[in-house]
Coordinates of C-alpha atoms (C1' of nucleotides) and ligand atoms in Angstrom, one line a residue:
Chain A
X255 CA 3.0 0.2 -19.7
X256 CA 2.9 3.1 -16.9
X257 CA -0.3 2.2 -14.7
X258 CA -1.5 4.5 -11.7
X259 CA 0.0 3.6 -8.4
X260 CA -2.5 1.8 -5.9
X261 CA -1.7 4.9 -3.4
X262 CA -3.2 6.8 -5.7
X263 CA -6.8 5.7 -5.6
X264 CA -6.4 6.2 -1.9
X265 CA -5.3 9.6 -1.7
X266 CA -7.5 11.1 -4.7
X267 CA -10.5 9.9 -2.5
X268 CA -8.7 12.1 0.3
X269 CA -8.5 15.0 -1.9
X270 CA -12.2 15.0 -2.7
X271 CA -12.6 15.2 -0.1
X272 CA -10.5 18.1 1.2
X273 CA -12.0 19.4 -2.1
X274 CA -15.9 19.5 -0.6
X275 CA -15.2 21.5 2.5
X276 CA -13.3 23.8 0.4
X277 CA -16.2 24.2 -1.6
X278 CA -18.4 24.5 0.8
X279 CA -16.4 27.4 1.7
X280 CA -16.7 29.1 -1.1
X281 CA -13.2 28.8 -1.7
X282 CA -12.9 28.3 -5.9
X283 CA -9.4 28.3 -6.6
X284 CA -6.3 25.8 -5.1
X285 CA -2.5 24.9 -5.9
X286 CA -0.7 22.1 -5.6
X287 CA 0.9 23.1 -2.7
X288 CA -2.2 24.0 -0.1
X289 CA -4.3 20.6 -1.8
X290 CA -0.4 19.4 -0.2
X291 CA -0.6 21.2 2.8
X292 CA -4.3 19.8 3.8
X293 CA -3.3 15.6 2.5
X294 CA -0.2 16.0 4.9
X295 CA 2.2 15.5 1.2
X296 CA 4.8 17.6 -1.2
X297 CA 3.3 19.7 -4.2
X298 CA 4.7 17.3 -6.2
X299 CA 3.3 14.3 -5.3
X300 CA -0.4 15.9 -5.4
X301 CA 0.4 16.9 -9.0
X302 CA 1.4 13.6 -10.0
X303 CA -1.7 12.1 -8.6
X304 CA -3.7 14.6 -10.1
X305 CA -2.2 13.4 -13.8
X306 CA -3.7 10.2 -12.8
X307 CA -7.4 11.5 -13.7
X308 CA -6.0 14.0 -16.8
X309 CA -8.0 16.9 -15.3
X310 CA -5.2 20.2 -15.9
X311 CA -4.8 23.1 -13.9
X312 CA -3.1 26.3 -14.7
X313 CA -0.1 27.9 -13.4
X314 CA -1.5 31.3 -12.5
X315 CA -5.1 30.3 -10.4
X316 CA -4.0 26.2 -9.7
X317 CA -7.0 24.2 -9.7
X318 CA -10.2 24.8 -10.4
X319 CA -12.4 23.5 -6.8
X320 CA -15.6 22.7 -8.8
X321 CA -13.7 21.1 -12.1
X322 CA -11.2 19.2 -9.7
X323 CA -14.5 17.6 -7.8
X324 CA -16.5 16.1 -10.6
X325 CA -13.0 15.4 -12.3
X326 CA -12.5 12.8 -9.3
X327 CA -16.3 12.0 -9.0
X328 CA -16.0 10.4 -13.0
X329 CA -12.2 8.9 -12.1
X330 CA -13.7 7.7 -8.1
X331 CA -16.9 6.8 -9.4
X332 CA -19.5 4.1 -10.8
X333 CA -22.7 5.5 -12.5
X334 CA -24.3 3.8 -11.1
X335 CA -22.9 3.9 -7.2
X336 CA -21.8 0.7 -5.3
X337 CA -24.0 0.2 -2.5
X338 CA -22.5 -2.1 0.5
X339 CA -22.6 -5.5 3.0
X340 CA -21.3 -5.3 6.2
X341 CA -20.8 -8.8 7.9
X342 CA -20.9 -8.4 11.9
X343 CA -22.7 -6.7 14.0
X344 CA -20.7 -6.5 17.3
X345 CA -18.3 -3.5 18.8
X346 CA -17.1 -2.2 15.9
X347 CA -19.6 -3.6 13.1
X348 CA -22.2 -1.2 14.7
X349 CA -19.6 1.5 15.1
X350 CA -19.4 1.2 11.7
X351 CA -22.8 1.2 10.4
X352 CA -23.5 4.2 13.1
X353 CA -20.9 6.4 10.2
X354 CA -21.1 5.0 6.9
X355 CA -24.8 4.2 7.4
X356 CA -26.6 6.7 5.0
X357 CA -23.9 9.3 4.9
X358 CA -22.2 9.1 1.4
X359 CA -24.6 9.0 -2.4
X360 CA -22.5 6.9 -4.4
X361 CA -20.9 4.3 -1.7
X362 CA -23.5 3.2 1.5
X363 CA -23.9 0.4 3.3
X364 CA -27.7 -1.2 2.8
X365 CA -27.4 -3.9 4.5
X366 CA -26.1 -5.5 8.0
X367 CA -25.9 -9.6 8.4
X368 CA -24.9 -11.6 11.7
X369 CA -24.9 -15.2 12.7
X370 CA -27.0 -14.4 16.4
X371 CA -30.3 -14.7 15.8
X372 CA -30.0 -12.1 18.4
X373 CA -29.4 -9.6 16.1
X374 CA -30.5 -9.5 13.3
X375 CA -34.3 -8.7 11.9
X376 CA -34.2 -5.1 13.1
X377 CA -32.6 -1.6 12.6
X378 CA -29.1 -0.3 13.7
X379 CA -28.2 3.0 13.3
X380 CA -30.1 3.2 9.8
X381 CA -29.2 -0.3 8.7
X382 CA -31.1 -3.8 8.4
X383 CA -30.1 -5.7 9.3
X384 CA -30.5 -9.5 8.3
X385 CA -29.1 -13.4 9.5
X386 CA -25.9 -15.2 7.5
X387 CA -28.8 -17.2 4.5
X388 CA -30.0 -13.6 3.3
X389 CA -26.6 -12.6 2.5
X390 CA -26.6 -14.4 -1.3
X391 CA -29.7 -13.5 -2.9
X392 CA -29.0 -9.8 -1.2
X393 CA -25.4 -9.7 -2.0
X394 CA -26.4 -11.1 -7.1
X395 CA -30.1 -9.4 -5.8
X396 CA -28.8 -5.7 -5.9
X397 CA -25.8 -6.3 -7.8
X398 CA -23.4 -5.4 -4.4
X399 CA -19.7 -5.4 -5.1
X400 CA -18.0 -4.6 -1.5
X401 CA -18.2 -6.5 1.8
X402 CA -17.1 -5.1 5.3
X403 CA -15.7 -7.7 7.6
X404 CA -16.6 -7.4 10.7
X405 CA -16.5 -10.6 12.4
X406 CA -13.9 -12.3 14.6
X407 CA -10.9 -13.3 13.8
X408 CA -11.4 -17.0 13.5
X409 CA -15.0 -16.8 11.3
X410 CA -13.4 -14.3 9.0
X411 CA -12.7 -16.6 6.0
X412 CA -15.1 -18.2 5.2
X413 CA -17.1 -15.6 5.8
X414 CA -15.1 -13.8 3.0
X415 CA -16.2 -16.9 1.1
X416 CA -19.2 -16.5 1.1
X417 CA -18.6 -12.6 0.3
X418 CA -17.5 -13.6 -2.8
X419 CA -19.2 -16.7 -3.6
X420 CA -22.3 -14.0 -3.3
X421 CA -20.3 -12.2 -6.2
X422 CA -18.4 -9.6 -3.6
X423 CA -15.7 -8.1 -5.8
X424 CA -14.0 -5.9 -3.1
X425 CA -13.5 -6.2 1.2
X426 CA -12.7 -4.3 3.8
X427 CA -11.5 -6.6 6.5
X428 CA -11.1 -5.9 9.8
X429 CA -10.6 -9.1 11.5
X430 CA -6.2 -9.3 12.0
X431 CA -5.8 -12.3 9.8
X432 CA -5.3 -12.6 6.5
X433 CA -7.7 -13.5 3.4
X434 CA -7.4 -16.3 1.1
X435 CA -9.4 -15.4 -1.6
X436 CA -8.8 -15.7 -5.5
X437 CA -6.7 -12.8 -6.9
X438 CA -9.4 -11.4 -9.1
X439 CA -10.9 -10.0 -5.5
X440 CA -9.4 -6.9 -3.8
X441 CA -8.7 -7.0 -0.3
X442 CA -7.9 -4.3 1.8
X443 CA -6.9 -5.0 5.6
X444 CA -7.5 -2.3 8.0
X445 CA -5.1 -4.2 11.4
X446 CA -5.7 -1.8 13.8
X447 CA -3.5 -4.1 16.4
X448 CA -0.9 -3.9 13.9
X449 CA -1.6 -1.1 13.2
X450 CA -1.0 0.2 17.0
X451 CA 2.4 -1.6 18.0
X452 CA 3.5 0.0 14.6
X453 CA 3.1 3.4 16.5
X454 CA 4.1 1.8 19.9
X455 CA 6.9 0.8 18.3
X456 CA 7.7 4.0 16.2
X457 CA 6.7 5.7 19.7
X458 CA 9.3 4.3 21.9
X459 CA 12.7 4.7 19.6
X460 CA 14.4 8.3 18.8
X461 CA 13.6 11.0 16.8
X462 CA 15.7 10.3 14.5
X463 CA 14.5 6.6 13.4
X464 CA 10.6 8.6 13.3
X465 CA 10.2 8.2 9.5
X466 CA 8.5 11.2 7.6
X467 CA 5.5 9.6 6.0
Chain B
X259 CA 23.1 3.0 5.5
X260 CA 20.5 0.5 5.5
X261 CA 18.1 0.4 7.8
X262 CA 15.1 -1.2 8.6
X263 CA 11.9 -0.5 6.4
X264 CA 8.8 0.6 8.1
X265 CA 6.3 -1.6 6.5
X266 CA 8.8 -4.2 8.1
X267 CA 7.7 -3.2 11.8
X268 CA 4.3 -3.4 11.3
X269 CA 4.5 -7.2 9.6
X270 CA 7.0 -8.3 12.3
X271 CA 3.7 -7.5 14.9
X272 CA 1.9 -9.8 12.5
X273 CA 4.6 -12.8 13.0
X274 CA 4.5 -12.6 16.0
X275 CA 1.2 -12.5 16.9
X276 CA 0.8 -15.7 14.3
X277 CA 3.2 -17.3 15.6
X278 CA 1.7 -17.3 19.2
X279 CA -1.3 -18.9 17.5
X280 CA 1.0 -21.5 16.6
X281 CA 2.8 -22.3 19.5
X282 CA -0.8 -22.1 21.2
X283 CA -1.6 -25.5 19.1
X284 CA 2.3 -26.4 20.5
X285 CA 4.0 -26.0 17.0
X286 CA 7.1 -25.4 17.3
X287 CA 9.2 -25.2 13.9
X288 CA 8.2 -23.9 10.5
X289 CA 9.7 -22.8 7.5
X290 CA 9.5 -18.9 6.2
X291 CA 6.9 -19.8 3.4
X292 CA 5.1 -21.4 5.7
X293 CA 4.7 -18.0 7.4
X294 CA 4.0 -16.4 4.1
X295 CA 0.4 -17.9 3.3
X296 CA -0.3 -17.2 7.1
X297 CA 0.6 -13.8 7.2
X298 CA 0.4 -13.1 2.8
X299 CA 3.1 -12.3 1.5
X300 CA 6.1 -14.3 0.0
X301 CA 8.9 -16.3 1.6
X302 CA 11.3 -14.0 0.4
X303 CA 9.8 -11.3 2.1
X304 CA 9.2 -13.8 5.7
X305 CA 12.9 -14.2 5.3
X306 CA 14.1 -10.4 4.6
X307 CA 11.4 -9.0 6.8
X308 CA 13.8 -11.5 9.7
X309 CA 17.1 -10.3 8.9
X310 CA 15.6 -7.1 10.3
X311 CA 15.9 -8.6 13.9
X312 CA 18.8 -11.1 13.6
X313 CA 17.7 -14.0 14.5
X314 CA 18.8 -17.1 12.6
X315 CA 16.6 -20.2 11.5
X316 CA 18.3 -23.1 9.6
X317 CA 17.5 -25.3 6.4
X318 CA 16.8 -28.3 8.0
X319 CA 14.1 -27.3 10.7
X320 CA 13.8 -24.0 9.3
X321 CA 12.6 -21.0 12.9
X322 CA 11.8 -22.4 16.1
X323 CA 8.6 -20.7 17.1
X324 CA 9.9 -20.4 21.1
X325 CA 12.7 -18.1 20.0
X326 CA 11.7 -16.4 17.4
X327 CA 8.7 -14.8 19.2
X328 CA 10.8 -14.0 22.3
X329 CA 13.1 -12.6 19.7
X330 CA 10.6 -10.7 17.6
X331 CA 9.3 -9.5 21.3
X332 CA 12.7 -8.4 21.9
X333 CA 13.3 -6.3 18.8
X334 CA 9.5 -4.7 19.4
X335 CA 8.9 -4.4 22.8
X336 CA 10.4 -1.6 25.6
X337 CA 11.2 -3.6 28.4
X338 CA 8.9 -1.2 30.5
X339 CA 5.9 -2.2 28.2
X340 CA 3.8 1.2 27.4
X341 CA 1.1 2.2 28.7
X342 CA -1.7 4.1 25.9
X343 CA -4.7 6.4 26.4
X344 CA -7.8 6.9 24.5
X345 CA -9.4 11.0 23.4
X346 CA -13.2 10.0 22.3
X347 CA -15.5 8.0 23.4
X348 CA -17.9 8.3 21.1
X349 CA -18.9 5.0 18.8
X350 CA -15.6 3.9 17.9
X351 CA -13.6 4.6 20.3
X352 CA -16.1 2.8 23.3
X353 CA -15.9 -0.1 20.6
X354 CA -12.1 0.2 20.4
X355 CA -11.9 0.3 24.5
X356 CA -13.8 -3.3 23.9
X357 CA -11.2 -4.3 22.1
X358 CA -8.1 -3.1 24.1
X359 CA -8.2 -2.9 27.3
X360 CA -7.3 -5.2 29.5
X361 CA -6.3 -7.4 26.3
X362 CA -2.0 -7.6 25.7
X363 CA 0.5 -6.9 28.7
X364 CA 3.1 -4.4 26.8
X365 CA 0.2 -2.8 25.3
X366 CA -3.0 -1.6 26.9
X367 CA -5.4 1.0 27.6
X368 CA -5.1 2.9 30.9
X369 CA -7.4 5.8 30.5
X370 CA -9.7 6.9 28.1
X371 CA -10.9 11.4 28.0
X372 CA -13.7 13.2 26.8
X373 CA -15.3 16.3 26.7
X374 CA -18.1 16.0 27.0
X375 CA -19.4 15.4 30.7
X376 CA -22.0 13.0 30.3
X377 CA -19.3 10.2 29.1
X378 CA -16.7 10.6 31.9
X379 CA -15.8 9.1 35.6
X380 CA -17.3 6.0 34.9
X381 CA -15.6 2.4 33.8
X382 CA -16.5 1.7 29.6
X383 CA -15.5 -2.2 28.8
X384 CA -12.8 -2.3 32.2
X385 CA -11.6 1.2 31.2
X386 CA -11.6 4.4 33.5
X387 CA -12.4 7.6 32.1
X388 CA -11.8 10.8 32.4
X389 CA -12.4 14.5 31.7
X390 CA -10.1 16.6 28.8
X391 CA -8.7 18.4 32.1
X392 CA -6.6 15.3 33.0
X393 CA -5.4 14.4 30.4
X394 CA -2.0 16.2 30.6
X395 CA -0.8 14.9 34.2
X396 CA -2.4 11.2 34.0
X397 CA -0.1 11.4 30.6
X398 CA 2.9 12.9 32.2
X399 CA 2.6 11.3 35.5
X400 CA 2.2 7.9 34.0
X401 CA 5.1 8.2 31.3
X402 CA 2.4 7.2 28.6
X403 CA 3.7 7.6 24.9
X404 CA 1.1 6.6 22.9
X405 CA -2.5 8.3 22.4
X406 CA -5.7 6.9 19.9
X407 CA -7.9 9.7 18.7
X408 CA -11.0 9.3 18.2
X409 CA -12.8 12.8 18.2
X410 CA -14.6 14.1 15.4
X411 CA -12.7 15.6 12.7
X412 CA -12.4 19.3 13.7
X413 CA -11.5 18.4 17.6
X414 CA -8.6 16.1 16.3
X415 CA -5.7 18.5 15.1
X416 CA -5.9 20.4 19.1
X417 CA -6.5 16.8 20.8
X418 CA -3.4 16.1 18.9
X419 CA -1.4 19.1 19.8
X420 CA -3.0 18.6 23.3
X421 CA -1.4 15.1 23.5
X422 CA 1.8 16.1 21.6
X423 CA 2.4 19.0 24.6
X424 CA 1.2 16.4 26.9
X425 CA 4.3 14.1 26.1
X426 CA 3.1 11.5 23.5
X427 CA 5.5 11.0 21.2
X428 CA 3.2 7.8 18.3
X429 CA -0.6 8.9 17.3
X430 CA -2.8 6.6 16.2
X431 CA -5.5 9.0 14.4
X432 CA -8.5 7.7 13.3
X433 CA -10.5 10.7 12.3
X434 CA -10.3 11.0 8.5
X435 CA -8.0 14.9 8.4
X436 CA -4.0 14.4 8.2
X437 CA -2.7 15.8 11.3
X438 CA 0.3 19.1 11.6
X439 CA 2.1 18.1 14.4
X440 CA 6.8 18.2 15.0
X441 CA 8.4 15.6 12.9
X442 CA 9.6 13.9 16.2
X443 CA 6.0 12.2 17.4
X444 CA 4.8 9.8 14.5
X445 CA 1.5 9.3 13.1
X446 CA 0.0 6.9 12.1
X447 CA -3.4 7.0 10.1
X448 CA -6.2 5.1 9.9
X449 CA -8.3 6.3 7.6
X450 CA -11.6 3.8 7.1
X451 CA -13.3 6.4 4.7
X452 CA -9.9 6.3 2.1
X453 CA -10.3 2.3 2.2
X454 CA -13.4 1.6 1.6
X455 CA -13.5 4.0 -1.6
X456 CA -10.2 2.3 -2.5
X457 CA -11.7 -0.9 -2.4
X458 CA -14.9 0.6 -3.6
X459 CA -12.9 1.8 -6.9
X460 CA -11.3 -1.8 -7.4
X461 CA -14.4 -3.8 -7.1
X462 CA -15.2 -1.8 -10.4
X463 CA -12.4 -2.6 -12.5
X464 CA -11.5 -5.5 -14.2
X465 CA -9.4 -8.7 -12.7
X466 CA -6.6 -7.1 -14.0
X467 CA -6.6 -3.6 -13.3
X468 CA -6.6 -4.6 -9.7
X469 CA -2.6 -5.5 -7.9
X470 CA -1.5 -8.8 -6.2
X471 CA -0.9 -6.8 -3.0
Chain C
dT171 C1' 4.4 45.2 -25.2
dT172 C1' 7.3 43.3 -22.5
dA173 C1' 9.1 41.4 -17.9
dA174 C1' 8.5 39.1 -14.3
dC175 C1' 6.9 36.1 -10.8
dA176 C1' 5.3 32.3 -8.8
dT177 C1' 2.8 27.6 -10.2
dT178 C1' 2.0 24.0 -13.2
dG179 C1' 3.4 19.0 -16.1
dT180 C1' 6.1 16.0 -16.6
dG181 C1' 11.1 13.7 -18.2
dA182 C1' 14.5 11.8 -15.2
dA183 C1' 17.1 10.8 -11.4
dA184 C1' 16.7 8.8 -6.2
dT185 C1' 14.8 5.8 -2.8
dA186 C1' 12.4 2.4 -1.3
dA187 C1' 10.6 -2.1 -1.0
dA188 C1' 9.5 -6.6 -3.1
dT189 C1' 11.6 -10.3 -5.7
dC190 C1' 15.0 -13.0 -8.1
dA191 C1' 18.3 -16.6 -7.2
dC192 C1' 22.1 -19.1 -6.1
dA193 C1' 26.3 -20.5 -2.6
dA194 C1' 26.2 -22.5 1.6
dC195 C1' 23.9 -25.1 5.6
dT196 C1' 21.8 -29.1 8.0
dA197 C1' 19.9 -33.1 8.5
dA198 C1' 18.6 -38.0 6.4
dT199 C1' 19.8 -41.6 3.7
dT200 C1' 22.7 -44.9 0.5
Chain D
dA151 C1' 31.9 -41.1 3.9
dA152 C1' 29.0 -38.6 0.1
dT153 C1' 25.0 -37.4 -1.5
dT154 C1' 20.3 -36.2 -1.7
dA155 C1' 16.6 -32.4 -1.4
dG156 C1' 14.9 -28.5 0.3
dT157 C1' 15.3 -24.9 3.7
dT158 C1' 18.0 -20.2 4.6
dG159 C1' 20.6 -15.6 4.4
dT160 C1' 21.8 -11.8 1.2
dG161 C1' 23.9 -9.8 -2.7
dA162 C1' 22.1 -8.8 -7.2
dT163 C1' 17.7 -7.4 -9.4
dT164 C1' 13.1 -5.6 -10.9
dT165 C1' 9.6 -2.7 -9.6
dA166 C1' 6.7 0.9 -7.3
dT167 C1' 7.1 5.1 -5.7
dT168 C1' 8.4 9.6 -4.4
dT169 C1' 11.0 13.5 -5.2
dC170 C1' 13.6 16.8 -8.2
dA171 C1' 14.0 20.2 -11.5
dC172 C1' 13.2 22.8 -15.5
dA173 C1' 10.9 24.4 -19.5
dA174 C1' 6.7 26.0 -20.7
dT175 C1' 2.4 28.6 -19.4
dG176 C1' -1.1 32.7 -17.6
dT177 C1' -1.5 36.5 -15.3
dT178 C1' -0.6 40.7 -13.7
dA179 C1' 2.1 45.3 -14.0
dA180 C1' 5.0 48.9 -16.0
Ligands
LIG536 N1 -13.9 -3.9 18.3 C1 -12.6 -3.0 18.2 O1 -12.1 -1.4 18.0 C2 -12.0 -3.9 17.2 C3 -10.6 -3.6 16.9 C4 -9.8 -4.3 15.5 C5 -9.4 -5.1 15.6 N2 -11.2 -5.6 15.3 C6 -11.6 -7.3 15.3 O2 -13.0 -6.8 14.0 C7 -13.7 -7.7 14.6 C8 -14.8 -7.6 15.1 O3 -14.9 -6.9 16.6 P1 -15.5 -6.8 17.5 O4 -15.3 -6.0 18.2 O5 -16.7 -6.5 17.2 O6 -16.1 -8.6 17.7 P2 -17.5 -9.4 18.3 O7 -17.6 -10.1 19.0 O8 -18.3 -7.8 19.2 O9 -18.6 -9.4 17.6 C9 -18.8 -9.5 16.5 C10 -19.7 -10.1 15.6 O10 -19.8 -11.3 14.3 C11 -20.4 -12.1 15.0 N3 -20.0 -13.7 13.8 C12 -19.5 -14.0 14.4 N4 -19.5 -15.1 13.6 C13 -20.4 -14.9 12.7 C14 -20.3 -15.7 11.3 N5 -19.5 -16.5 11.1 N6 -20.8 -15.0 10.0 C15 -21.8 -13.4 10.5 N7 -21.4 -12.8 12.0 C16 -20.6 -13.8 12.7 C17 -21.1 -12.4 16.1 O11 -22.7 -12.3 16.5 C18 -21.0 -10.6 16.3 O12 -22.6 -9.9 16.8 C19 -12.9 -9.0 14.9 O13 -12.0 -9.4 14.1 C20 -11.4 -7.9 15.7 O14 -11.2 -8.9 15.8 C21 -12.2 -5.1 16.6
LIG537 N1 -17.9 5.5 14.1 C1 -16.7 4.4 12.8 O1 -17.1 3.5 12.6 C2 -16.0 5.8 12.2 C3 -15.2 5.7 10.6 C4 -14.7 6.0 10.2 C5 -14.3 7.3 11.1 N2 -14.1 8.0 11.7 C6 -13.3 8.4 12.9 O2 -13.6 8.6 14.2 C7 -14.0 9.2 15.2 C8 -14.8 8.9 16.0 O3 -15.9 9.0 15.7 P1 -17.5 8.3 15.8 O4 -18.2 7.7 15.7 O5 -16.2 7.8 17.5 O6 -17.8 8.9 16.4 P2 -18.4 10.4 17.8 O7 -19.2 11.2 16.9 O8 -19.9 8.5 18.4 O9 -18.1 10.2 18.7 C9 -16.8 11.6 19.2 C10 -16.8 11.6 20.6 O10 -15.9 12.9 20.9 C11 -16.2 13.5 22.4 N3 -15.1 14.4 21.7 C12 -15.5 15.8 20.9 N4 -14.7 16.8 20.8 C13 -14.1 16.2 21.8 C14 -12.9 17.2 22.5 N5 -12.5 18.2 22.1 N6 -12.0 16.4 23.4 C15 -12.4 15.4 23.7 N7 -13.2 14.9 23.8 C16 -13.9 15.3 22.4 C17 -17.3 13.1 21.5 O11 -17.9 14.0 22.9 C18 -17.7 11.9 21.4 O12 -17.1 11.2 21.9 C19 -14.8 10.7 14.0 O13 -13.3 11.4 13.5 C20 -15.0 9.7 12.7 O14 -15.0 10.8 11.5 C21 -14.9 6.9 12.7

DNA sequence: TTAACATTGTGAAATAAATCACAACTAATT
DNA sequence: AATTAGTTGTGATTTATTTCACAATGTTAA
């Protein structure tokens, strides 16, 4: 069976963001090559990606911005929205709170947790912060499915297990370690150290060694 | 010709980090399956990755931790080290400064820049901060090849062009836009919004739709 | 109405990456 | 010295993803 490539999911989310910006500029239609330029890619890949959501363009005007956004929403979002929790209110955790809290309607951080008593029971960047003890009841009580981990590397595995035990189904992990969880929990690693070393590697080699992406 | 897969580069950096931790625990040898468990992957992939650096293990004892670390360093690092600049001392920029400044010997942030006069001419998390005007001479003067972009989305393209013009060869980009630069400049995007939406997507689907990674 | 044009949707081909599977090897044991 | 056990290195294969390339299509203009 032909299922949707994992990378396509990420790009669909990117397309939607770009389209929302275009809509705000009153653009009503666009071609695959325009979206490809904005998203960084080829027109063929854009068309292939859009096949996944079953939205059809038109050879004369391309894709209708409004309809495509709606179609992407239908594909990517759940009707009831998806609240998110964050664990670890340190330097990075606070930056992320400032960015994601109260921004998107369907994907927003509803609570943050930390083991340090000095950091909890207050509001940071508009987000309520609680001690770790309250994590299970919050996650279970609100039916939260997504967690963000911003704790030190050594704490990431136990925190991930607590999240999984509480019912979270997907984790965005900023700690530079690989998590070992049951296979039905989706983990996406944001390993900045790895990314920076990769950049440094290619920055130091000759142009012909630099992949086009 | 068989060149090294791009993903292998990132994993080699991860292997090194894991090995450094093992060395600190006085482990002298390990097998591919052990490294695979730590890094999250298969033993075959670990062995295939290590083929790239030409370090040979031994069927009886596996890989020698010390020698492998050295070999990885030889492959990944440049002899002279690679200083890094960061642009955009906002919420995220400061978090990254706190994490990367003065940490690794070969890859460290030596200067940060911002267009806001209120944020410059001081030291944040141990890193000196300068106004944007001084970026070209700093980058050129110190032969800096790597830049990190932490400015708002709308400013990322012009900032990227300034970095490229000053001589930077690789960019780690945290702004949620795709940069358009000459093909000899390597760009790695850290798009947290995309990552979070991907997690949310898979968290909301059934287990059998969750890729194993 | 018809021809010209640029784009879509997609089967087929190409490329990239992961995995399989096994001969070759090393050290420990008999 | 021969045997066993368990791992490495890698050719071959499989799977994932991207790109090619072209018939089908909607629109515009003659
Ligand atoms: N700061 C960055 O830019 C950056 C960059 C790359 C990676 N990271 C990674 O992100 C993670 C967080 O980094 P940071 O700079 O914010 O660290 P930090 O030390 O500033 O913050 C960590 C927070 O986690 C809390 N914590 C510790 N153990 C906990 C536990 N068991 N349960 C709940 N909370 C706990 C601490 O109280 C603290 O508030 C680390 O794993 C780090 O490696 C951070
Ligand atoms: N904060 C996060 O956790 C987070 C998460 C995802 C993405 N991002 C992205 O990272 C980037 C930075 O986010 P932030 O939260 O730190 O924003 P911020 O507004 O806190 O900081 C942006 C900084 O960039 C500086 N700046 C603006 N224009 C500039 C220019 N032309 N040259 C130099 N400096 C300039 C500003 O003075 C400010 O200090 C944004 O693109 C954002 O979308 C941030």
